[in-house]
C-alpha cells in the first residue's frame, strides 16, 4: 500500500501494535480510536511517517505520559484529540489548526497548562475548536492571551 494517503483505524482495544513495521510513504492523514497503550508502537509509527499533516486521535489514558522521538511529525498542520495530548503534539510543529476534546471537571484549573502549549506551535494557531462540558470564562481569557492570531474559534 505504498500509495495510501489516508488511514483511519476504527478498531477499539489495544491493537496499536498492528502498526509495527508498517510504512506508508505518502500518508498525509492519520486518525484512530485505538487505545494508546502500549505507546511505543504508536510513537514509532508516527516517527516513520514525517509526511503526516493531519492527525486525529480518539484514545487517551489518564495519568499516562506520552512522548515522541525528536523530529517526529515535522509537517503536522492539524491536531485533533484530547487536551492531555496537546503538549505532546503541538509545540515545535507547524500546527495551525487544533480541535480539542476537553471533557474534564477540572477545566478551570487545566486551562493554564493546555492553552499555553497551543501557543508553542512553530506557526500561529489560526483555527481552534473545543468541546467542553460547559462554558468557561477562564478558557476564553486564556485563548485571548495566548492565541492572538486566531481567525476562527468554535467553543
mmCIF file of C-alpha atoms in Angstrom:
data_model
loop_
_atom_site.group_PDB
_atom_site.id
_atom_site.type_symbol
_atom_site.label_atom_id
_atom_site.label_comp_id
_atom_site.label_asym_id
_atom_site.label_seq_id
_atom_site.Cartn_x
_atom_site.Cartn_y
_atom_site.Cartn_z
ATOM 1 C CA UNK A 1 0.000 0.000 0.000
ATOM 2 C CA UNK A 2 2.685 2.485 -0.977
ATOM 3 C CA UNK A 3 0.102 4.927 -2.420
ATOM 4 C CA UNK A 4 -2.019 5.194 0.739
ATOM 5 C CA UNK A 5 -2.611 8.851 1.716
ATOM 6 C CA UNK A 6 -5.245 8.472 4.453
ATOM 7 C CA UNK A 7 -5.553 5.868 7.199
ATOM 8 C CA UNK A 8 -8.274 5.602 9.833
ATOM 9 C CA UNK A 9 -8.161 2.818 12.402
ATOM 10 C CA UNK A 10 -11.595 2.323 13.917
ATOM 11 C CA UNK A 11 -10.711 -0.702 15.981
ATOM 12 C CA UNK A 12 -11.303 -0.468 19.696
ATOM 13 C CA UNK A 13 -8.900 -2.138 22.058
ATOM 14 C CA UNK A 14 -5.126 -2.299 22.454
ATOM 15 C CA UNK A 15 -4.414 -3.019 18.791
ATOM 16 C CA UNK A 16 -1.865 -0.269 18.137
ATOM 17 C CA UNK A 17 0.816 -2.952 17.754
ATOM 18 C CA UNK A 18 -0.636 -3.792 14.316
ATOM 19 C CA UNK A 19 1.230 -0.682 13.121
ATOM 20 C CA UNK A 20 4.646 -2.200 13.904
ATOM 21 C CA UNK A 21 6.660 -2.301 10.718
ATOM 22 C CA UNK A 22 4.017 -0.555 8.583
ATOM 23 C CA UNK A 23 5.290 2.146 6.251
ATOM 24 C CA UNK A 24 3.105 4.328 4.026
ATOM 25 C CA UNK A 25 5.402 6.884 2.330
ATOM 26 C CA UNK A 26 2.577 9.141 1.061
ATOM 27 C CA UNK A 27 0.465 9.139 4.239
ATOM 28 C CA UNK A 28 -0.970 12.620 4.933
ATOM 29 C CA UNK A 29 -3.905 11.895 7.227
ATOM 30 C CA UNK A 30 -3.917 9.514 10.165
ATOM 31 C CA UNK A 31 -6.825 9.087 12.534
ATOM 32 C CA UNK A 32 -7.555 6.452 15.099
ATOM 33 C CA UNK A 33 -9.659 5.485 18.067
ATOM 34 C CA UNK A 34 -7.286 2.702 19.147
ATOM 35 C CA UNK A 35 -6.103 2.574 22.735
ATOM 36 C CA UNK A 36 -2.775 4.323 23.089
ATOM 37 C CA UNK A 37 -1.231 1.606 25.219
ATOM 38 C CA UNK A 38 1.334 0.471 24.615
ATOM 39 C CA UNK A 39 2.519 3.918 23.460
ATOM 40 C CA UNK A 40 5.862 2.912 21.904
ATOM 41 C CA UNK A 41 4.379 1.330 18.727
ATOM 42 C CA UNK A 42 2.293 4.473 18.076
ATOM 43 C CA UNK A 43 5.274 6.778 18.644
ATOM 44 C CA UNK A 44 7.435 4.665 16.332
ATOM 45 C CA UNK A 45 4.722 4.611 13.648
ATOM 46 C CA UNK A 46 4.376 8.400 13.764
ATOM 47 C CA UNK A 47 8.148 8.850 13.641
ATOM 48 C CA UNK A 48 8.318 6.708 10.478
ATOM 49 C CA UNK A 49 5.718 8.925 8.766
ATOM 50 C CA UNK A 50 7.014 12.508 8.551
ATOM 51 C CA UNK A 51 4.553 13.132 5.689
ATOM 52 C CA UNK A 52 1.567 13.216 8.101
ATOM 53 C CA UNK A 53 -0.045 16.658 8.075
ATOM 54 C CA UNK A 54 -3.380 15.840 9.739
ATOM 55 C CA UNK A 55 -3.597 13.795 12.925
ATOM 56 C CA UNK A 56 -6.703 12.815 14.886
ATOM 57 C CA UNK A 57 -6.592 10.540 17.889
ATOM 58 C CA UNK A 58 -9.578 9.468 19.954
ATOM 59 C CA UNK A 59 -7.914 7.455 22.677
ATOM 60 C CA UNK A 60 -6.201 8.581 25.830
ATOM 61 C CA UNK A 61 -5.044 7.095 29.076
ATOM 62 C CA UNK A 62 -5.416 9.341 32.153
ATOM 63 C CA UNK A 63 -2.146 9.753 34.017
ATOM 64 C CA UNK A 64 -0.033 8.293 31.197
ATOM 65 C CA UNK A 65 2.870 10.369 29.871
ATOM 66 C CA UNK A 66 3.209 10.495 26.107
ATOM 67 C CA UNK A 67 6.430 11.490 24.360
ATOM 68 C CA UNK A 68 7.543 11.452 20.743
ATOM 69 C CA UNK A 69 11.071 10.980 19.400
ATOM 70 C CA UNK A 70 12.703 14.273 18.309
ATOM 71 C CA UNK A 71 11.810 15.204 14.728
ATOM 72 C CA UNK A 72 8.501 13.303 14.741
ATOM 73 C CA UNK A 73 5.667 14.811 12.673
ATOM 74 C CA UNK A 74 7.648 17.795 11.330
ATOM 75 C CA UNK A 75 4.853 18.672 8.862
ATOM 76 C CA UNK A 76 1.869 18.386 11.215
ATOM 77 C CA UNK A 77 -0.690 21.109 10.434
ATOM 78 C CA UNK A 78 -3.843 19.834 12.136
ATOM 79 C CA UNK A 79 -4.212 18.203 15.548
ATOM 80 C CA UNK A 80 -7.480 16.738 16.814
ATOM 81 C CA UNK A 81 -7.531 14.984 20.143
ATOM 82 C CA UNK A 82 -7.585 15.184 23.904
ATOM 83 C CA UNK A 83 -6.351 18.237 25.762
ATOM 84 C CA UNK A 84 -3.975 15.842 27.557
ATOM 85 C CA UNK A 85 -2.069 15.310 24.296
ATOM 86 C CA UNK A 86 -1.593 18.960 23.284
ATOM 87 C CA UNK A 87 1.832 19.268 24.930
ATOM 88 C CA UNK A 88 2.980 16.144 23.054
ATOM 89 C CA UNK A 89 1.773 17.057 19.563
ATOM 90 C CA UNK A 90 1.650 20.849 19.151
ATOM 91 C CA UNK A 91 4.863 22.510 20.424
ATOM 92 C CA UNK A 92 7.618 22.996 17.792
ATOM 93 C CA UNK A 93 5.385 21.709 14.966
ATOM 94 C CA UNK A 94 3.611 23.833 12.304
ATOM 95 C CA UNK A 95 0.142 23.223 13.751
ATOM 96 C CA UNK A 96 -2.245 25.943 12.600
ATOM 97 C CA UNK A 97 -5.498 24.115 13.412
ATOM 98 C CA UNK A 98 -6.440 22.408 16.664
ATOM 99 C CA UNK A 99 -9.607 20.705 17.803
ATOM 100 C CA UNK A 100 -9.728 19.507 21.389
ATOM 101 C CA UNK A 101 -11.966 17.166 23.306
ATOM 102 C CA UNK A 102 -11.860 18.674 26.783
ATOM 103 C CA UNK A 103 -14.150 16.505 28.844
ATOM 104 C CA UNK A 104 -12.906 17.309 32.296
ATOM 105 C CA UNK A 105 -14.439 18.527 35.536
ATOM 106 C CA UNK A 106 -11.177 20.469 36.102
ATOM 107 C CA UNK A 107 -11.399 22.728 33.059
ATOM 108 C CA UNK A 108 -10.740 25.884 35.080
ATOM 109 C CA UNK A 109 -7.505 24.510 36.574
ATOM 110 C CA UNK A 110 -6.252 22.830 33.388
ATOM 111 C CA UNK A 111 -6.597 25.907 31.171
ATOM 112 C CA UNK A 112 -3.256 27.354 32.285
ATOM 113 C CA UNK A 113 -1.329 24.280 31.203
ATOM 114 C CA UNK A 114 -3.165 23.404 27.974
ATOM 115 C CA UNK A 115 -3.676 26.717 26.164
ATOM 116 C CA UNK A 116 -0.054 27.919 26.546
ATOM 117 C CA UNK A 117 1.066 24.656 24.873
ATOM 118 C CA UNK A 118 -1.088 25.551 21.870
ATOM 119 C CA UNK A 119 0.814 28.824 21.528
ATOM 120 C CA UNK A 120 4.105 26.918 21.192
ATOM 121 C CA UNK A 121 3.335 25.791 17.650
ATOM 122 C CA UNK A 122 6.052 26.854 15.197
ATOM 123 C CA UNK A 123 3.391 28.811 13.247
ATOM 124 C CA UNK A 124 0.450 30.852 14.546
ATOM 125 C CA UNK A 125 -2.596 28.837 15.502
ATOM 126 C CA UNK A 126 -5.377 30.261 13.317
ATOM 127 C CA UNK A 127 -8.259 27.827 13.907
ATOM 128 C CA UNK A 128 -9.325 26.483 17.288
ATOM 129 C CA UNK A 129 -12.285 24.294 18.239
ATOM 130 C CA UNK A 130 -13.013 22.845 21.622
ATOM 131 C CA UNK A 131 -15.727 20.575 23.007
ATOM 132 C CA UNK A 132 -16.134 21.201 26.724
ATOM 133 C CA UNK A 133 -18.757 20.179 29.270
ATOM 134 C CA UNK A 134 -19.627 23.811 29.964
ATOM 135 C CA UNK A 135 -18.788 27.463 29.435
ATOM 136 C CA UNK A 136 -15.549 28.757 30.942
ATOM 137 C CA UNK A 137 -14.539 32.395 31.154
ATOM 138 C CA UNK A 138 -11.039 31.233 32.176
ATOM 139 C CA UNK A 139 -10.743 29.359 28.867
ATOM 140 C CA UNK A 140 -11.824 32.421 26.874
ATOM 141 C CA UNK A 141 -9.371 34.685 28.753
ATOM 142 C CA UNK A 142 -6.537 32.207 28.199
ATOM 143 C CA UNK A 143 -7.332 31.900 24.489
ATOM 144 C CA UNK A 144 -7.323 35.686 24.170
ATOM 145 C CA UNK A 145 -3.982 35.945 25.958
ATOM 146 C CA UNK A 146 -2.106 33.089 24.262
ATOM 147 C CA UNK A 147 -3.678 32.776 20.807
ATOM 148 C CA UNK A 148 -3.868 36.324 19.392
ATOM 149 C CA UNK A 149 -3.577 35.163 15.741
ATOM 150 C CA UNK A 150 -6.819 33.160 15.781
ATOM 151 C CA UNK A 151 -9.073 33.704 12.776
ATOM 152 C CA UNK A 152 -11.677 31.114 13.700
ATOM 153 C CA UNK A 153 -12.830 29.834 17.068
ATOM 154 C CA UNK A 154 -15.547 27.346 17.933
ATOM 155 C CA UNK A 155 -16.486 26.570 21.515
#
